[in-house]
Coordinates of C-alpha atoms in Angstrom, one line a residue:
M17 CA 4.2 30.4 -26.1
N18 CA 7.8 30.6 -27.5
T19 CA 9.8 27.6 -29.6
R20 CA 11.1 26.0 -26.6
S21 CA 7.7 26.1 -24.8
L22 CA 6.2 24.3 -27.8
K23 CA 8.8 21.3 -28.0
G24 CA 8.6 20.8 -24.2
W25 CA 4.7 20.5 -24.5
L26 CA 5.5 18.3 -27.8
Y27 CA 7.8 15.9 -26.0
L28 CA 5.4 15.4 -23.1
I29 CA 2.4 14.7 -25.4
P30 CA 3.4 10.9 -25.5
A31 CA 3.6 10.7 -22.0
I32 CA 0.1 12.6 -21.2
A33 CA -1.9 10.8 -23.5
F34 CA -0.4 7.4 -21.7
L35 CA -1.4 8.9 -18.4
G36 CA -4.8 9.8 -19.9
V37 CA -5.9 6.4 -21.3
F38 CA -4.2 3.9 -19.1
V39 CA -4.8 6.1 -15.7
V40 CA -6.9 9.3 -15.9
Y41 CA -9.9 7.4 -17.7
P42 CA -10.0 4.2 -15.7
L43 CA -9.8 6.1 -12.8
F44 CA -13.1 8.0 -14.0
D45 CA -14.8 5.1 -15.2
V46 CA -14.6 3.3 -11.9
F47 CA -15.9 6.4 -10.0
V48 CA -19.0 5.9 -12.4
Y49 CA -19.3 2.5 -12.1
S50 CA -19.0 2.6 -8.0
F51 CA -22.5 4.8 -8.2
E52 CA -24.2 2.5 -10.8
E53 CA -26.6 0.3 -8.5
G54 CA -27.3 -3.2 -10.4
Y55 CA -25.0 -3.1 -13.1
N56 CA -25.1 -6.1 -15.4
S57 CA -21.6 -6.1 -17.3
A58 CA -23.3 -8.4 -20.1
S59 CA -26.0 -6.1 -21.2
Q60 CA -24.3 -3.0 -19.7
T61 CA -27.1 -1.8 -17.8
Y62 CA -28.0 -0.8 -14.4
F63 CA -31.4 0.1 -12.8
G64 CA -30.2 3.4 -10.7
V65 CA -27.6 5.7 -9.5
G66 CA -26.7 6.4 -5.4
T67 CA -24.4 4.9 -2.9
Y68 CA -26.0 1.5 -2.3
N69 CA -22.7 -0.1 -3.6
Y70 CA -20.9 1.6 -0.6
S71 CA -23.4 0.6 1.7
Y72 CA -23.1 -3.1 0.5
V73 CA -19.3 -3.3 0.6
L74 CA -18.9 -1.6 3.8
R75 CA -21.6 -4.2 5.2
D76 CA -20.0 -7.1 3.4
P77 CA -18.4 -9.3 6.3
Y78 CA -15.7 -10.8 3.5
F79 CA -14.8 -6.9 3.0
I80 CA -14.5 -5.9 6.7
Q81 CA -12.3 -9.2 7.2
A82 CA -10.0 -8.0 4.2
L83 CA -9.8 -4.5 5.6
K84 CA -9.0 -6.1 9.0
N85 CA -6.2 -8.1 7.4
T86 CA -4.6 -5.1 5.6
F87 CA -4.5 -2.8 8.2
V88 CA -2.7 -5.6 10.3
L89 CA -0.3 -6.2 7.5
V90 CA 0.1 -2.4 7.1
I91 CA 0.8 -1.5 11.1
V92 CA 2.9 -4.4 11.6
T93 CA 5.0 -4.7 8.5
V94 CA 5.6 -1.3 7.3
P95 CA 7.5 0.4 11.0
L96 CA 9.3 -3.0 11.4
S97 CA 10.6 -3.5 7.6
T98 CA 11.7 0.1 8.2
L99 CA 13.6 -0.3 11.3
L100 CA 15.1 -3.3 10.5
A101 CA 16.0 -2.4 7.0
L102 CA 17.7 1.3 8.9
A103 CA 19.8 -1.2 11.5
I104 CA 20.9 -3.4 8.4
S105 CA 22.0 -0.7 6.3
V106 CA 23.9 1.1 9.3
A107 CA 25.5 -2.5 9.7
L108 CA 26.6 -2.9 6.2
S109 CA 27.8 1.1 6.4
S110 CA 30.4 0.4 8.8
I111 CA 31.6 -2.7 7.2
K112 CA 34.8 -2.6 5.4
K113 CA 35.4 -6.2 3.6
L114 CA 32.5 -8.2 1.9
R115 CA 30.4 -5.3 2.0
E116 CA 29.7 -5.8 -1.7
L117 CA 28.8 -9.7 -1.1
Y118 CA 26.4 -8.7 1.9
Q119 CA 24.7 -6.2 -0.2
T120 CA 24.3 -8.6 -2.9
V121 CA 23.0 -11.1 -0.5
Y122 CA 20.3 -9.1 0.9
F123 CA 19.0 -7.6 -2.3
L124 CA 18.4 -11.2 -3.9
P125 CA 15.0 -11.4 -2.6
Y126 CA 13.9 -8.4 -4.7
V127 CA 14.9 -10.0 -7.9
T128 CA 13.1 -13.0 -7.2
N129 CA 9.7 -13.9 -8.4
T130 CA 7.2 -12.9 -5.2
L131 CA 4.9 -15.8 -6.1
A132 CA 7.7 -18.3 -5.9
V133 CA 9.1 -17.1 -2.7
G134 CA 5.4 -17.3 -1.6
L135 CA 5.0 -21.0 -2.5
V136 CA 8.5 -21.6 -0.6
F137 CA 7.3 -20.1 2.6
M138 CA 4.5 -22.2 2.4
I139 CA 6.4 -25.1 2.4
L140 CA 8.5 -24.0 5.3
F141 CA 5.7 -23.3 7.6
Q142 CA 2.7 -25.7 6.4
K143 CA 2.1 -29.2 8.4
T144 CA 1.4 -32.0 5.8
P145 CA 0.5 -35.9 6.8
Y146 CA 4.4 -36.6 6.6
S147 CA 6.0 -33.5 8.4
D148 CA 5.2 -30.8 10.6
G149 CA 7.4 -28.3 8.2
F150 CA 10.9 -26.8 8.7
V151 CA 9.6 -24.2 10.9
N152 CA 7.8 -26.1 13.1
Q153 CA 10.9 -28.5 13.4
I154 CA 12.8 -25.8 14.9
I155 CA 10.0 -24.5 17.4
M156 CA 9.5 -28.1 18.9
A157 CA 13.3 -28.6 18.8
L158 CA 13.5 -25.2 21.2
G159 CA 10.8 -26.9 23.4
G160 CA 7.3 -25.3 21.9
N161 CA 4.3 -27.0 20.3
S162 CA 3.6 -27.4 16.7
V163 CA 1.2 -25.0 15.0
D164 CA -0.5 -25.1 12.0
F165 CA 0.7 -21.6 10.3
I166 CA -1.3 -22.2 6.8
D167 CA -4.3 -23.7 7.7
G168 CA -4.8 -23.1 11.8
P169 CA -5.3 -20.0 13.7
H170 CA -5.9 -16.5 12.1
W171 CA -3.0 -15.4 14.1
A172 CA -0.6 -17.8 12.8
K173 CA -1.6 -17.0 9.2
M174 CA -1.1 -13.2 9.7
T175 CA 2.2 -14.1 11.4
V176 CA 3.3 -15.7 8.2
M177 CA 2.2 -13.1 5.9
C178 CA 4.0 -10.2 8.1
I179 CA 7.0 -12.4 8.2
Y180 CA 7.0 -13.1 4.6
T181 CA 5.9 -9.4 3.4
I182 CA 9.1 -8.1 5.8
W183 CA 11.2 -10.1 3.9
V184 CA 10.1 -9.3 0.5
V185 CA 10.3 -5.5 1.3
L186 CA 13.6 -5.2 3.2
P187 CA 15.9 -5.4 -0.2
F188 CA 14.5 -2.3 -1.6
K189 CA 14.7 -0.4 1.7
I190 CA 18.3 -1.5 2.3
L191 CA 18.9 -0.3 -0.9
I192 CA 17.7 2.6 -0.4
L193 CA 18.7 3.8 3.0
T194 CA 22.4 2.0 2.4
S195 CA 22.7 4.8 -0.5
A196 CA 21.3 7.6 1.8
L197 CA 23.9 6.9 4.3
A198 CA 26.6 6.9 1.9
S199 CA 25.8 10.4 0.7
V200 CA 26.2 12.0 4.3
N201 CA 28.9 14.3 4.2
P202 CA 31.7 12.6 6.3
D203 CA 33.1 15.8 7.7
Y204 CA 30.1 16.0 10.0
Y205 CA 31.2 12.8 11.5
K206 CA 34.6 13.8 12.1
A207 CA 33.6 17.0 13.5
A208 CA 31.3 15.0 16.2
R209 CA 34.3 12.6 17.0
V210 CA 36.4 15.6 17.8
D211 CA 34.0 16.7 20.3
G212 CA 34.0 13.3 21.7
T213 CA 30.3 12.5 20.5
S214 CA 29.1 9.2 21.1
S215 CA 28.1 6.7 18.7
W216 CA 24.3 6.6 19.5
R217 CA 24.4 10.6 19.5
I218 CA 26.2 10.8 16.4
F219 CA 23.3 8.6 14.7
H220 CA 20.6 10.4 16.4
R221 CA 21.8 14.0 15.7
I222 CA 23.4 13.9 12.6
T223 CA 22.9 10.4 10.6
L224 CA 19.0 10.0 11.3
P225 CA 18.0 13.8 10.4
M226 CA 20.2 13.4 7.5
I227 CA 18.4 10.6 5.7
S228 CA 15.0 11.4 7.0
P229 CA 13.9 12.4 3.4
M230 CA 14.6 8.7 2.5
V231 CA 13.2 7.5 5.5
F232 CA 9.9 9.2 5.3
Y233 CA 9.7 8.1 1.6
L234 CA 10.0 4.5 2.6
V235 CA 7.3 4.8 4.7
I236 CA 4.8 6.4 2.4
T237 CA 5.6 3.8 -0.2
G238 CA 5.6 0.9 2.0
F239 CA 2.2 2.0 3.3
I240 CA 1.1 2.2 -0.5
G241 CA 2.7 -1.2 -1.3
A242 CA 1.0 -3.1 1.9
F243 CA -2.2 -1.9 1.2
K244 CA -1.9 -3.5 -2.3
A245 CA -0.7 -6.5 -1.2
Y246 CA -2.5 -9.5 -3.2
G247 CA -0.2 -11.6 -5.0
D248 CA 2.2 -12.5 -2.1
V249 CA -1.0 -14.0 0.0
V250 CA -1.8 -16.1 -3.1
G251 CA 1.2 -17.5 -3.2
I252 CA 1.2 -18.7 0.4
F253 CA -2.6 -19.2 1.1
G254 CA -4.0 -20.2 -2.4
T255 CA -6.7 -18.4 -4.4
N256 CA -9.6 -19.2 -1.9
L257 CA -8.4 -16.5 0.3
N258 CA -12.0 -15.6 1.9
A259 CA -12.3 -19.3 3.1
A260 CA -8.9 -19.1 4.4
G261 CA -9.9 -15.9 6.3
M262 CA -7.0 -13.9 4.7
N263 CA -8.1 -11.9 1.8
T264 CA -6.9 -8.3 1.4
I265 CA -8.6 -5.6 0.0
V266 CA -7.1 -5.8 -3.7
G267 CA -7.8 -9.4 -3.6
Y268 CA -11.8 -8.7 -2.7
V269 CA -11.7 -6.4 -5.6
Y270 CA -10.8 -9.2 -7.6
D271 CA -12.9 -11.8 -6.2
M272 CA -15.8 -9.1 -7.2
L273 CA -14.6 -9.1 -10.6
Y274 CA -13.2 -12.5 -11.4
G275 CA -13.4 -14.7 -8.5
N276 CA -16.2 -17.3 -7.8
S277 CA -18.6 -14.3 -6.3
G278 CA -17.6 -12.3 -9.4
G279 CA -19.4 -10.1 -11.9
Y280 CA -20.0 -7.3 -9.7
P281 CA -17.9 -4.5 -11.1
S282 CA -20.0 -1.7 -9.4
Y283 CA -19.1 -3.5 -5.8
A284 CA -15.3 -4.3 -7.1
S285 CA -15.5 -0.2 -7.8
A286 CA -16.6 1.0 -4.9
A287 CA -14.2 -1.3 -2.8
A288 CA -11.2 0.2 -4.9
L289 CA -12.5 3.9 -4.3
I290 CA -12.8 2.9 -0.7
L291 CA -9.0 1.8 -0.8
F292 CA -7.9 4.9 -2.7
V293 CA -9.4 7.2 -0.1
I294 CA -7.4 5.4 2.4
V295 CA -4.1 5.4 0.7
L296 CA -4.7 9.0 -0.3
T297 CA -5.5 10.0 3.8
I298 CA -2.5 7.8 5.0
T299 CA -0.3 9.3 2.4
C300 CA -1.4 12.9 3.3
I301 CA -1.0 12.6 6.7
N302 CA 2.3 11.2 6.1
L303 CA 3.2 14.2 4.0
L304 CA 2.0 16.6 6.4
V305 CA 4.3 15.0 9.2
Q306 CA 7.5 14.6 6.7
R307 CA 7.1 18.6 6.1
R308 CA 7.3 19.5 9.9
S309 CA 10.0 16.5 10.8
V310 CA 12.3 16.0 7.7
Q311 CA 15.4 17.8 7.5
T312 CA 15.5 19.4 4.2
S313 CA 19.0 21.1 4.2

């Protein structure tokens, strides 16, 4: 090993040590915990090794509900937020005047505390003895019926959660896509306009293929972020998510560790590894699709 290579490895030692202590070791520890049956956190003892923790979690109705909620959140919010961000980014790129102002306005939610925003959403949608809430007032003004979005039917709660999630993730996606659109070589557009190509065909044949790596990046990170949803849900529906029927997989893991039913790190570890496998599988599928579909040149 030459001096230059040795220097490189020396520079990497702090990062490798940090990742080893705070990422690799906890992951290994979680893997071990997930197979220890009857683990007692107080005495640090367990009575067996096997797959019972996984079978318990997969049969737990609270986990099944959390799994359903998380998948609905992922399936609805990731494609909708990406498409909406793409449409807004294209519109912003075509604006000459006040472009910076609009970009700043759209970016503001990204630097706002998500828990505080969740509380604001709760106020907007919640029915109280004194008011039906701002959103319900709009619905009734349009001739609809009042809906209890916070304590009412499950579909209403999921609607609020999906709207909130889309609103929160839009700024980052708009920022990335606006930058990607700005990096497209304008000569392609000039050549297409000389040939009399329509705007839709220019977008479909030039713009979209050129920014496809960023689109797939946002889809992958969107899936990962949606699967990790928890704090946002707490901001809207409170800490007792099981009672509200709005728990997520990450919320289930937290409850098993610290909630009212807490003190079960083995169950929490099994649920966390199930989530890890789900996210890893979806990420690998996305990467395979990306390799076949993305324009790389």
